[in-house]
Amino acid sequence: MTSYVPHTQEEKQEILASMHLNSMEELFCHIPEQVRLKELLQIPLGKSEMEVKTQINALAQKNKVFPTIFRGAGAYRHFIPAVVKQMASREEFVTAYTPYQAEISQGILQSIFEYQTMICSLTGMDAANASVYDGATAAAEAMNMCRSPKKKKVLIAATANPQVIATMQTYAYSFDMEIGLIPQKNGKTDLTALSQLLDDSISCVYIASPNYYGQIEDCGKIAQLIHAAGSIYIAGCNPISLGLLQTPAAMGADIAVGEGQPLGLPLGFGGPYLGFMACKSAMMRKLPGRIVGQTVDADGKTAYVLTLQAREQHIRREKAASNICSNQALCALTAGIYLAAMGPNGLKEVANLCLQKAHYAATEMQKISGFQLVYDGPFFHEFVTKCPIPVEKVMTALEEKNILGGLPLNGALDNCILWCFTECNSKEEIDTLIQILKEVT
Amino acid sequence: MQQQQKLIFEKSVSGRRCTQLPACDIENKTALPQDLLREEAPLLPEIAEVDLVRHYMALSRKAHGVDNGFYPLGSCTMKYNPRLNEEVAAMPGFTDIHPLQPTASVQGALKVMQLLQQYLAEITGMDAVTLQPAAGAQGEWTGLLLIKAYHEAHGEQNRTKILIPDSAHGTNPASAAMCGFQVVHVPCTEDGFVDVAALRSLAGPDTAGLMLTNPNTLGLFEKDSLEMADIIHKAGGLLYYDGANLNAIMGIARPGDLGFDVCHLNLHKTFSTPHGGGGPGSGPVGCKKALSPYLPNPIVEDENGQLTLNFDNPNSIGQVKAFYGNFLVYLKAFTYILSSGADGLKQASQGAVLNANYMLYQLKEIFHLNNTFPCMHEFVLSMEDLKEETGVSAMDVAKALLDYGIHPPTMYFPLIVPEALMVEPTETENKETLDFAIETFRKIKEEAFADSAKLHQYPLQTPVRRLDEVQAARKPILKYQKSENQ
């Protein structure tokens, strides 16, 4: 057994004796006798580090790591610089709790302040929080920011990521809010439908751009329609795309949210990821969770501290803006280091590489009979194609070559494929993909 | 005084680079329409790799984790985070798998989920477990949604009230409010236990459930918890167990056996995964069979030896976040459970309770307190008398501890104890550390009587001194702004 308890048997006895106790059992005397376990739990006995590592390594080997991935749909493989992983692994960051004691937590507080600055700058917004669980809960928390007794309805674009829609639906059930889906037209939000659905019962509208299908939405027009109806525009965004694309704020969004995983976090089978949230200053005090602000210490020195805590659960209890306590701080730190390592030019280059690779792949796929693009609007690094043969055949052929193909879609897009390309995909890899697609069809 | 730490933006020099990217190997470049492109580059630093490293090294030196020293932060279970867990969570077989890969290609990850669900169910005495909630508060909310869905399915929409003791964590009432429940406060008796008579009078046909932290936030086992379970169940309500304090009872007693119907666990507390400066955590939820149809999607299922993810559970409350929870976090907890085993987990809880009592036994004496002894894995000191006699508050004592390299206990919580300091040493601290902390408390107390003015000044040795929190909230500066003359 691996024990992380340092005491020897003698020390345990010594400590018990110092309190005039004879046995460990006496410490648990307040637990009713009838519920005290008489035997050990039915889980295996402890093992040595070597044995555990061998056992888990065997499990890791049962997962297939694809050297080439053309699948995104909410989780993206990007290059992670060594410096990002190593700096984010510093034990002082990793093993600290929430920075309640600001005097000994300036490093963490400053890193969050810098992260908030970067998120504000990427999105064009005035204020950002220190993170929420992921992009899906960020969208749900944004919806919560817009709750009002009179406006119980929320509109969500049908073009949004299904994971985000599903999560928002659960939160809406909890908040007793009603969700309406805005239909799509040619892979983008149908603006006519949107304006018909908008009325004064709609508290907010969530639309992501680039959307689930990779299409860039008509954000400017969307903002006009939403604001004309007196509603709030929650813009979902991909942070890498913002190296290149217009900011949500400039497009007229009131709240910007998104999945921060592309900023230096591994795929990790879906988590931990990073929900980022930013908004205009008018809504600043409705942001959920931790926020770091600048202040001074007793000597007048600039310092950072958790602030606007009157929004939070430990002060306001049932009247809090949200119940969130633990967030994704280490993921936010990682994203901050990633953005610092990239800088404005690096981020733009990553975004441009994604754009170029995806468009090259799309162009080449068009040349294969049956793989035409389903939608024709501008896109970033994802797009949907048809597939002339059963999609499983394509996936199997790719998997045999250690390639994870695009995501097979269903419903109205049955037998279509959602492809994703990033800076990690070389032209050679894309050419191989095209070759295999030609061969299987 | 230490040198002022510049923000990373203030170190930026136009044209400097850290990470270089490969040149674009695509010849015919695509350009997006101009109106889709951002006009201004984002404010990100331009900095060389060595300077980036030194920046974050400097920041890390101004942070304090369990690896730096004793961290007896009550209710947070700041136990040692084993290194093996970190190594496991960095294995490419786990870090580099896509959540939407075919399930046949992620059988190892699904096996981790299945086994962990099984182990956590056994540890808590529950029938089913979901790993999806990302943190304790999300676990609470998920568990309460199960209760809400259960009552609705049984035609009892009128059960709108959740009973919560005054001593509860702030997340409890906040989570209940998020589910649309009305929060009813249950008073505590003078010795810190739930007032059972009051509970009996509050429970009724509108009761959806009771949320209970046990051991409670005073570090005491709710001795009447079986009776409380009976009261709530007879009223037709359900019992929610807040697992924040599970570290006291692993292998000793189980929430399920105590009559609880649903519980959440904080894997980042009890199961040794690091807190990361505030997260990511992991807050699995366990429940009894009657509530399992409502668990979030997807559920890991075994189809003739092949593990799959089932998204089609008709009664599920739905997804509470994207994908399957904080996988790389609960992988660490899984590693911890394998390492510790049934025997090690029990020893961990025994050690946690032993250490807490060792500290309580001596601190009671030093501060002349009449706390109940023995306590469970944590205890609450009241500095009320000290403040009365010397003017030195719980805050002053906490800030003095900083200069001794000890992270202060949780301050001013629970709210029912005046001038509270909530101490949770955990099982991973040795006797010398505990003795040092006890001695430090004694010194601080003596200094409070000798020179109380000095106590208001602490800390003196930290990178910054006490902060002006009022100014931070009154005139919020939440991001760096490039000054005009730069």
PDB file of C-alpha atoms in Angstrom, chain A residues 119 123-129 132 135 137-147 168 203-209 219 222-223 226-227 231-237 242 247-258 276-288:
ATOM      1  CA  ILE A 119      -9.476  37.858 -22.640  1.00  0.00           C
ATOM      2  CA  THR A 123     -12.942  39.830 -27.299  1.00  0.00           C
ATOM      3  CA  GLY A 124     -12.860  43.646 -27.195  1.00  0.00           C
ATOM      4  CA  MET A 125     -14.811  43.616 -23.934  1.00  0.00           C
ATOM      5  CA  ASP A 126     -14.401  45.687 -20.759  1.00  0.00           C
ATOM      6  CA  ALA A 127     -14.349  43.037 -18.044  1.00  0.00           C
ATOM      7  CA  ALA A 128     -13.649  39.315 -17.800  1.00  0.00           C
ATOM      8  CA  ASN A 129     -13.909  36.832 -14.960  1.00  0.00           C
ATOM      9  CA  VAL A 132     -15.838  29.016 -15.405  1.00  0.00           C
ATOM     10  CA  GLY A 135     -17.333  26.889 -22.970  1.00  0.00           C
ATOM     11  CA  THR A 137     -21.205  26.368 -18.928  1.00  0.00           C
ATOM     12  CA  ALA A 138     -19.855  29.809 -19.883  1.00  0.00           C
ATOM     13  CA  ALA A 139     -22.750  30.127 -22.334  1.00  0.00           C
ATOM     14  CA  ALA A 140     -25.168  28.879 -19.661  1.00  0.00           C
ATOM     15  CA  GLU A 141     -23.801  31.297 -17.045  1.00  0.00           C
ATOM     16  CA  ALA A 142     -24.107  34.144 -19.574  1.00  0.00           C
ATOM     17  CA  MET A 143     -27.770  33.212 -19.990  1.00  0.00           C
ATOM     18  CA  ASN A 144     -28.058  33.366 -16.185  1.00  0.00           C
ATOM     19  CA  MET A 145     -26.599  36.919 -16.254  1.00  0.00           C
ATOM     20  CA  CYS A 146     -29.539  37.956 -18.427  1.00  0.00           C
ATOM     21  CA  ARG A 147     -32.289  36.409 -16.279  1.00  0.00           C
ATOM     22  CA  MET A 168     -27.799  25.346 -21.816  1.00  0.00           C
ATOM     23  CA  SER A 203     -33.988  37.941 -22.459  1.00  0.00           C
ATOM     24  CA  CYS A 204     -30.977  36.964 -24.536  1.00  0.00           C
ATOM     25  CA  VAL A 205     -29.774  35.272 -27.691  1.00  0.00           C
ATOM     26  CA  TYR A 206     -26.778  32.942 -27.953  1.00  0.00           C
ATOM     27  CA  ILE A 207     -25.084  32.628 -31.327  1.00  0.00           C
ATOM     28  CA  ALA A 208     -21.555  31.305 -31.872  1.00  0.00           C
ATOM     29  CA  SER A 209     -19.283  32.412 -34.706  1.00  0.00           C
ATOM     30  CA  CYS A 219     -22.666  39.025 -36.449  1.00  0.00           C
ATOM     31  CA  ILE A 222     -27.449  39.759 -35.751  1.00  0.00           C
ATOM     32  CA  ALA A 223     -26.475  42.392 -33.172  1.00  0.00           C
ATOM     33  CA  ILE A 226     -31.196  41.588 -31.186  1.00  0.00           C
ATOM     34  CA  HIS A 227     -30.699  45.116 -29.878  1.00  0.00           C
ATOM     35  CA  SER A 231     -32.523  41.775 -25.998  1.00  0.00           C
ATOM     36  CA  ILE A 232     -28.948  40.849 -25.060  1.00  0.00           C
ATOM     37  CA  TYR A 233     -26.495  39.316 -27.521  1.00  0.00           C
ATOM     38  CA  ILE A 234     -24.291  36.547 -26.147  1.00  0.00           C
ATOM     39  CA  ALA A 235     -21.576  35.776 -28.676  1.00  0.00           C
ATOM     40  CA  GLY A 236     -19.827  32.429 -28.596  1.00  0.00           C
ATOM     41  CA  CYS A 237     -16.326  32.620 -30.006  1.00  0.00           C
ATOM     42  CA  LEU A 242      -9.856  36.014 -32.674  1.00  0.00           C
ATOM     43  CA  THR A 247     -13.947  41.003 -32.010  1.00  0.00           C
ATOM     44  CA  PRO A 248     -17.415  40.190 -30.651  1.00  0.00           C
ATOM     45  CA  ALA A 249     -17.523  43.644 -29.030  1.00  0.00           C
ATOM     46  CA  ALA A 250     -16.852  45.396 -32.326  1.00  0.00           C
ATOM     47  CA  MET A 251     -19.656  43.321 -33.875  1.00  0.00           C
ATOM     48  CA  GLY A 252     -22.045  44.541 -31.199  1.00  0.00           C
ATOM     49  CA  ALA A 253     -22.130  41.613 -28.750  1.00  0.00           C
ATOM     50  CA  ASP A 254     -22.881  42.365 -25.097  1.00  0.00           C
ATOM     51  CA  ILE A 255     -21.301  39.238 -23.632  1.00  0.00           C
ATOM     52  CA  ALA A 256     -18.565  37.115 -25.196  1.00  0.00           C
ATOM     53  CA  VAL A 257     -18.050  33.529 -24.068  1.00  0.00           C
ATOM     54  CA  GLY A 258     -16.145  30.567 -25.367  1.00  0.00           C
ATOM     55  CA  PHE A 276     -14.008  32.247 -20.582  1.00  0.00           C
ATOM     56  CA  MET A 277     -16.494  35.081 -20.098  1.00  0.00           C
ATOM     57  CA  ALA A 278     -16.224  38.781 -20.844  1.00  0.00           C
ATOM     58  CA  CYS A 279     -18.758  41.579 -21.048  1.00  0.00           C
ATOM     59  CA  LYS A 280     -19.341  45.284 -21.410  1.00  0.00           C
ATOM     60  CA  SER A 281     -18.878  47.306 -18.221  1.00  0.00           C
ATOM     61  CA  ALA A 282     -22.646  47.746 -17.805  1.00  0.00           C
ATOM     62  CA  MET A 283     -22.972  44.038 -16.964  1.00  0.00           C
ATOM     63  CA  MET A 284     -19.710  43.722 -15.031  1.00  0.00           C
ATOM     64  CA  ARG A 285     -21.366  43.213 -11.661  1.00  0.00           C
ATOM     65  CA  LYS A 286     -23.441  40.350 -13.042  1.00  0.00           C
ATOM     66  CA  LEU A 287     -20.413  38.255 -14.027  1.00  0.00           C
ATOM     67  CA  PRO A 288     -20.277  35.006 -12.051  1.00  0.00           C
TER      68      PRO A 288
END
